[in-house]
mmCIF file of C-alpha atoms in Angstrom:
data_model
loop_
_atom_site.group_PDB
_atom_site.id
_atom_site.type_symbol
_atom_site.label_atom_id
_atom_site.label_comp_id
_atom_site.label_asym_id
_atom_site.label_seq_id
_atom_site.Cartn_x
_atom_site.Cartn_y
_atom_site.Cartn_z
ATOM 1 C CA MET A 16 -1.578 -14.557 -32.340
ATOM 2 C CA SER A 17 -4.373 -17.073 -31.784
ATOM 3 C CA LYS A 18 -7.327 -16.271 -29.543
ATOM 4 C CA ASN A 19 -6.448 -19.119 -27.181
ATOM 5 C CA TYR A 20 -2.898 -17.873 -26.897
ATOM 6 C CA ALA A 21 -3.997 -14.293 -26.148
ATOM 7 C CA LYS A 22 -6.633 -15.470 -23.668
ATOM 8 C CA HIS A 23 -4.150 -17.639 -21.814
ATOM 9 C CA ARG A 24 -1.554 -14.882 -21.698
ATOM 10 C CA ARG A 25 -3.858 -12.773 -19.537
ATOM 11 C CA GLY A 26 -3.871 -15.238 -16.688
ATOM 12 C CA GLY A 27 -0.881 -17.517 -16.833
ATOM 13 C CA PHE A 28 2.344 -18.459 -18.467
ATOM 14 C CA TYR A 29 3.744 -21.020 -20.813
ATOM 15 C CA ALA A 30 6.556 -23.450 -20.288
ATOM 16 C CA TYR A 31 8.840 -24.642 -23.041
ATOM 17 C CA GLY A 32 11.678 -27.096 -23.085
ATOM 18 C CA TYR A 33 14.782 -27.185 -25.207
ATOM 19 C CA ALA A 34 16.590 -30.481 -25.789
ATOM 20 C CA ARG A 35 19.694 -30.734 -27.928
ATOM 21 C CA VAL A 36 21.727 -33.684 -29.068
ATOM 22 C CA ASN A 37 24.515 -34.521 -26.652
ATOM 23 C CA THR A 38 27.808 -35.587 -28.189
ATOM 24 C CA GLY A 39 29.683 -35.695 -24.882
ATOM 25 C CA GLU A 40 29.835 -38.289 -22.164
ATOM 26 C CA PRO A 41 27.575 -39.467 -20.753
ATOM 27 C CA ALA A 42 25.343 -39.157 -23.786
ATOM 28 C CA VAL A 43 21.719 -38.436 -22.905
ATOM 29 C CA SER A 44 19.357 -38.775 -25.835
ATOM 30 C CA VAL A 45 17.156 -35.906 -26.927
ATOM 31 C CA ALA A 46 14.112 -38.070 -26.132
ATOM 32 C CA VAL A 47 15.263 -38.679 -22.539
ATOM 33 C CA GLN A 48 16.041 -34.976 -22.080
ATOM 34 C CA ALA A 49 12.541 -34.099 -23.349
ATOM 35 C CA GLU A 50 10.902 -36.604 -20.956
ATOM 36 C CA MET A 51 12.790 -35.168 -17.976
ATOM 37 C CA ILE A 52 11.922 -31.602 -18.980
ATOM 38 C CA GLU A 53 8.231 -32.400 -19.359
ATOM 39 C CA ALA A 54 8.174 -34.195 -15.986
ATOM 40 C CA ARG A 55 9.694 -31.111 -14.310
ATOM 41 C CA VAL A 56 7.234 -28.729 -15.939
ATOM 42 C CA LYS A 57 4.312 -30.813 -14.660
ATOM 43 C CA ARG A 58 5.343 -29.825 -11.105
ATOM 44 C CA PHE A 59 4.483 -26.150 -11.771
ATOM 45 C CA SER A 60 1.048 -24.845 -10.854
ATOM 46 C CA GLY A 61 -0.797 -22.578 -13.266
ATOM 47 C CA VAL A 62 1.379 -23.414 -16.232
ATOM 48 C CA SER A 63 0.389 -24.542 -19.675
ATOM 49 C CA TRP A 64 2.926 -26.945 -21.124
ATOM 50 C CA ILE A 65 3.500 -26.112 -24.748
ATOM 51 C CA GLU A 66 6.282 -28.215 -26.168
ATOM 52 C CA CYS A 67 9.863 -29.295 -26.006
ATOM 53 C CA VAL A 68 11.808 -28.085 -29.007
ATOM 54 C CA ARG A 69 14.350 -30.681 -30.092
ATOM 55 C CA GLU A 70 17.625 -30.108 -31.910
ATOM 56 C CA ASP A 71 18.494 -33.592 -33.144
ATOM 57 C CA GLU A 72 21.360 -32.343 -35.270
ATOM 58 C CA SER A 73 23.455 -29.551 -33.852
ATOM 59 C CA PRO A 74 27.219 -29.422 -34.286
ATOM 60 C CA VAL A 75 29.104 -28.576 -31.107
ATOM 61 C CA CYS A 76 30.823 -25.601 -32.729
ATOM 62 C CA VAL A 77 27.543 -23.802 -33.525
ATOM 63 C CA ARG A 78 26.763 -20.926 -31.162
ATOM 64 C CA TRP A 79 23.382 -20.581 -29.497
ATOM 65 C CA ASN A 80 22.315 -17.743 -31.778
ATOM 66 C CA ASP A 81 23.101 -19.858 -34.875
ATOM 67 C CA ARG A 82 20.707 -22.687 -33.984
ATOM 68 C CA PRO A 83 17.473 -22.212 -35.953
ATOM 69 C CA LYS A 84 15.209 -24.169 -33.606
ATOM 70 C CA LEU A 85 16.556 -22.436 -30.504
ATOM 71 C CA MET A 86 16.170 -19.027 -32.118
ATOM 72 C CA TRP A 87 12.602 -19.902 -33.134
ATOM 73 C CA LEU A 88 11.867 -20.905 -29.544
ATOM 74 C CA LEU A 89 13.463 -17.772 -28.059
ATOM 75 C CA ALA A 90 11.343 -15.635 -30.388
ATOM 76 C CA LYS A 91 8.177 -17.302 -29.020
ATOM 77 C CA LEU A 92 9.057 -16.825 -25.347
ATOM 78 C CA GLN A 93 7.434 -13.910 -23.558
ATOM 79 C CA ARG A 94 7.901 -12.318 -20.142
ATOM 80 C CA ASP A 95 7.068 -14.754 -17.310
ATOM 81 C CA ASP A 96 7.333 -17.816 -19.556
ATOM 82 C CA VAL A 97 9.614 -20.635 -18.465
ATOM 83 C CA LEU A 98 12.426 -22.233 -20.440
ATOM 84 C CA VAL A 99 13.667 -25.573 -19.101
ATOM 85 C CA VAL A 100 16.800 -27.309 -20.353
ATOM 86 C CA TYR A 101 18.330 -30.593 -19.268
ATOM 87 C CA ALA A 102 21.828 -29.195 -18.752
ATOM 88 C CA LEU A 103 23.473 -25.807 -19.162
ATOM 89 C CA ASP A 104 25.687 -27.016 -22.000
ATOM 90 C CA ARG A 105 22.551 -27.757 -24.049
ATOM 91 C CA LEU A 106 22.365 -23.993 -24.620
ATOM 92 C CA GLU A 107 26.036 -23.211 -25.107
ATOM 93 C CA LEU A 108 29.504 -24.598 -24.383
ATOM 94 C CA ASN A 109 31.399 -21.313 -24.600
ATOM 95 C CA THR A 110 31.232 -19.430 -21.272
ATOM 96 C CA SER A 111 30.953 -15.926 -22.711
ATOM 97 C CA ALA A 112 28.326 -16.970 -25.245
ATOM 98 C CA MET A 113 26.400 -18.887 -22.572
ATOM 99 C CA ILE A 114 26.316 -15.775 -20.376
ATOM 100 C CA GLU A 115 25.100 -13.760 -23.357
ATOM 101 C CA CYS A 116 22.269 -16.254 -23.879
ATOM 102 C CA VAL A 117 21.304 -16.359 -20.184
ATOM 103 C CA ASN A 118 21.437 -12.557 -19.946
ATOM 104 C CA THR A 119 19.080 -12.369 -22.920
ATOM 105 C CA LEU A 120 16.604 -14.557 -21.040
ATOM 106 C CA VAL A 121 16.966 -12.595 -17.792
ATOM 107 C CA GLU A 122 16.559 -9.228 -19.511
ATOM 108 C CA ARG A 123 13.370 -10.436 -21.186
ATOM 109 C CA GLY A 124 11.910 -11.681 -17.882
ATOM 110 C CA ILE A 125 11.983 -15.345 -18.880
ATOM 111 C CA ARG A 126 12.404 -17.846 -16.070
ATOM 112 C CA PHE A 127 15.227 -20.267 -16.838
ATOM 113 C CA ILE A 128 15.665 -23.673 -15.215
ATOM 114 C CA VAL A 129 18.523 -26.131 -15.696
ATOM 115 C CA LEU A 130 17.631 -29.636 -14.521
ATOM 116 C CA GLN A 131 21.119 -31.093 -14.202
ATOM 117 C CA PHE A 132 23.455 -28.606 -12.574
ATOM 118 C CA GLY A 133 25.839 -30.790 -10.664
ATOM 119 C CA ARG A 134 23.592 -32.558 -8.182
ATOM 120 C CA MET A 135 21.021 -29.818 -8.053
ATOM 121 C CA GLU A 136 18.561 -27.921 -10.196
ATOM 122 C CA LEU A 137 19.439 -24.343 -11.157
ATOM 123 C CA ASP A 138 16.544 -21.869 -11.217
ATOM 124 C CA LEU A 139 17.426 -18.247 -11.969
ATOM 125 C CA GLU A 140 14.594 -17.053 -9.742
ATOM 126 C CA THR A 141 16.399 -18.380 -6.665
ATOM 127 C CA THR A 142 19.289 -16.777 -4.804
ATOM 128 C CA THR A 143 21.566 -19.602 -5.941
ATOM 129 C CA GLY A 144 20.569 -19.079 -9.559
ATOM 130 C CA ARG A 145 21.112 -15.320 -9.458
ATOM 131 C CA THR A 146 24.461 -15.773 -7.710
ATOM 132 C CA PHE A 147 25.512 -18.256 -10.369
ATOM 133 C CA VAL A 148 24.731 -15.769 -13.146
ATOM 134 C CA GLN A 149 26.684 -13.019 -11.379
ATOM 135 C CA PHE A 150 29.628 -15.377 -10.919
ATOM 136 C CA MET A 151 29.560 -16.432 -14.563
ATOM 137 C CA GLN A 152 29.375 -12.799 -15.686
ATOM 138 C CA GLY A 153 32.489 -12.106 -13.614
ATOM 139 C CA MET A 154 34.252 -15.114 -15.130
ATOM 140 C CA ALA A 155 33.324 -14.015 -18.645
ATOM 141 C CA GLU A 156 34.686 -10.539 -17.915
ATOM 142 C CA PHE A 157 37.882 -12.066 -16.490
ATOM 143 C CA ASP A 158 38.228 -14.305 -19.555
ATOM 144 C CA THR A 159 37.863 -11.323 -21.905
ATOM 145 C CA ALA A 160 40.427 -9.288 -19.960
ATOM 146 C CA ALA A 161 42.897 -12.189 -19.882
ATOM 147 C CA ARG A 162 42.600 -12.712 -23.643
ATOM 148 C CA SER A 163 43.083 -9.013 -24.262
ATOM 149 C CA ALA A 164 46.185 -8.910 -22.049
ATOM 150 C CA ALA A 165 47.624 -11.977 -23.794
ATOM 151 C CA ALA A 166 46.979 -10.433 -27.209
ATOM 152 C CA HIS A 167 48.760 -7.214 -26.213
ATOM 153 C CA ALA A 168 51.690 -9.133 -24.732
ATOM 154 C CA ALA A 169 52.208 -11.136 -27.931
#
């Protein structure tokens, strides 16, 4: 760990962005995602902007924990750091896997912000953000139970 990094850690936090190629519609380039993320981070006080990690090539079928750049970024994040993404599907498309990823962030004390969540921003430090996570956890549990019941019925 560098001296600057250790010194900064005593009195503040870092913000990182994660931008991933978008193959859906409407397509938003990685560069545009990164610009929007950096603009949002500049609104924080007491934060040191580090970087926006970019996944320019990432097949849709690859899970969040199989993306090398995302895993590298998650390994760097520490408690009280901030991770900003353009949209929730930049992390994961699969609901259960997305909840697993978000839970990992929450358990580690990492603040997570989604810039484009419908017409609003989703911040897991707000009541809306925490409610969303609880709702998604319930949906993931429901999905698992429904698949299990269907498998037993077949």
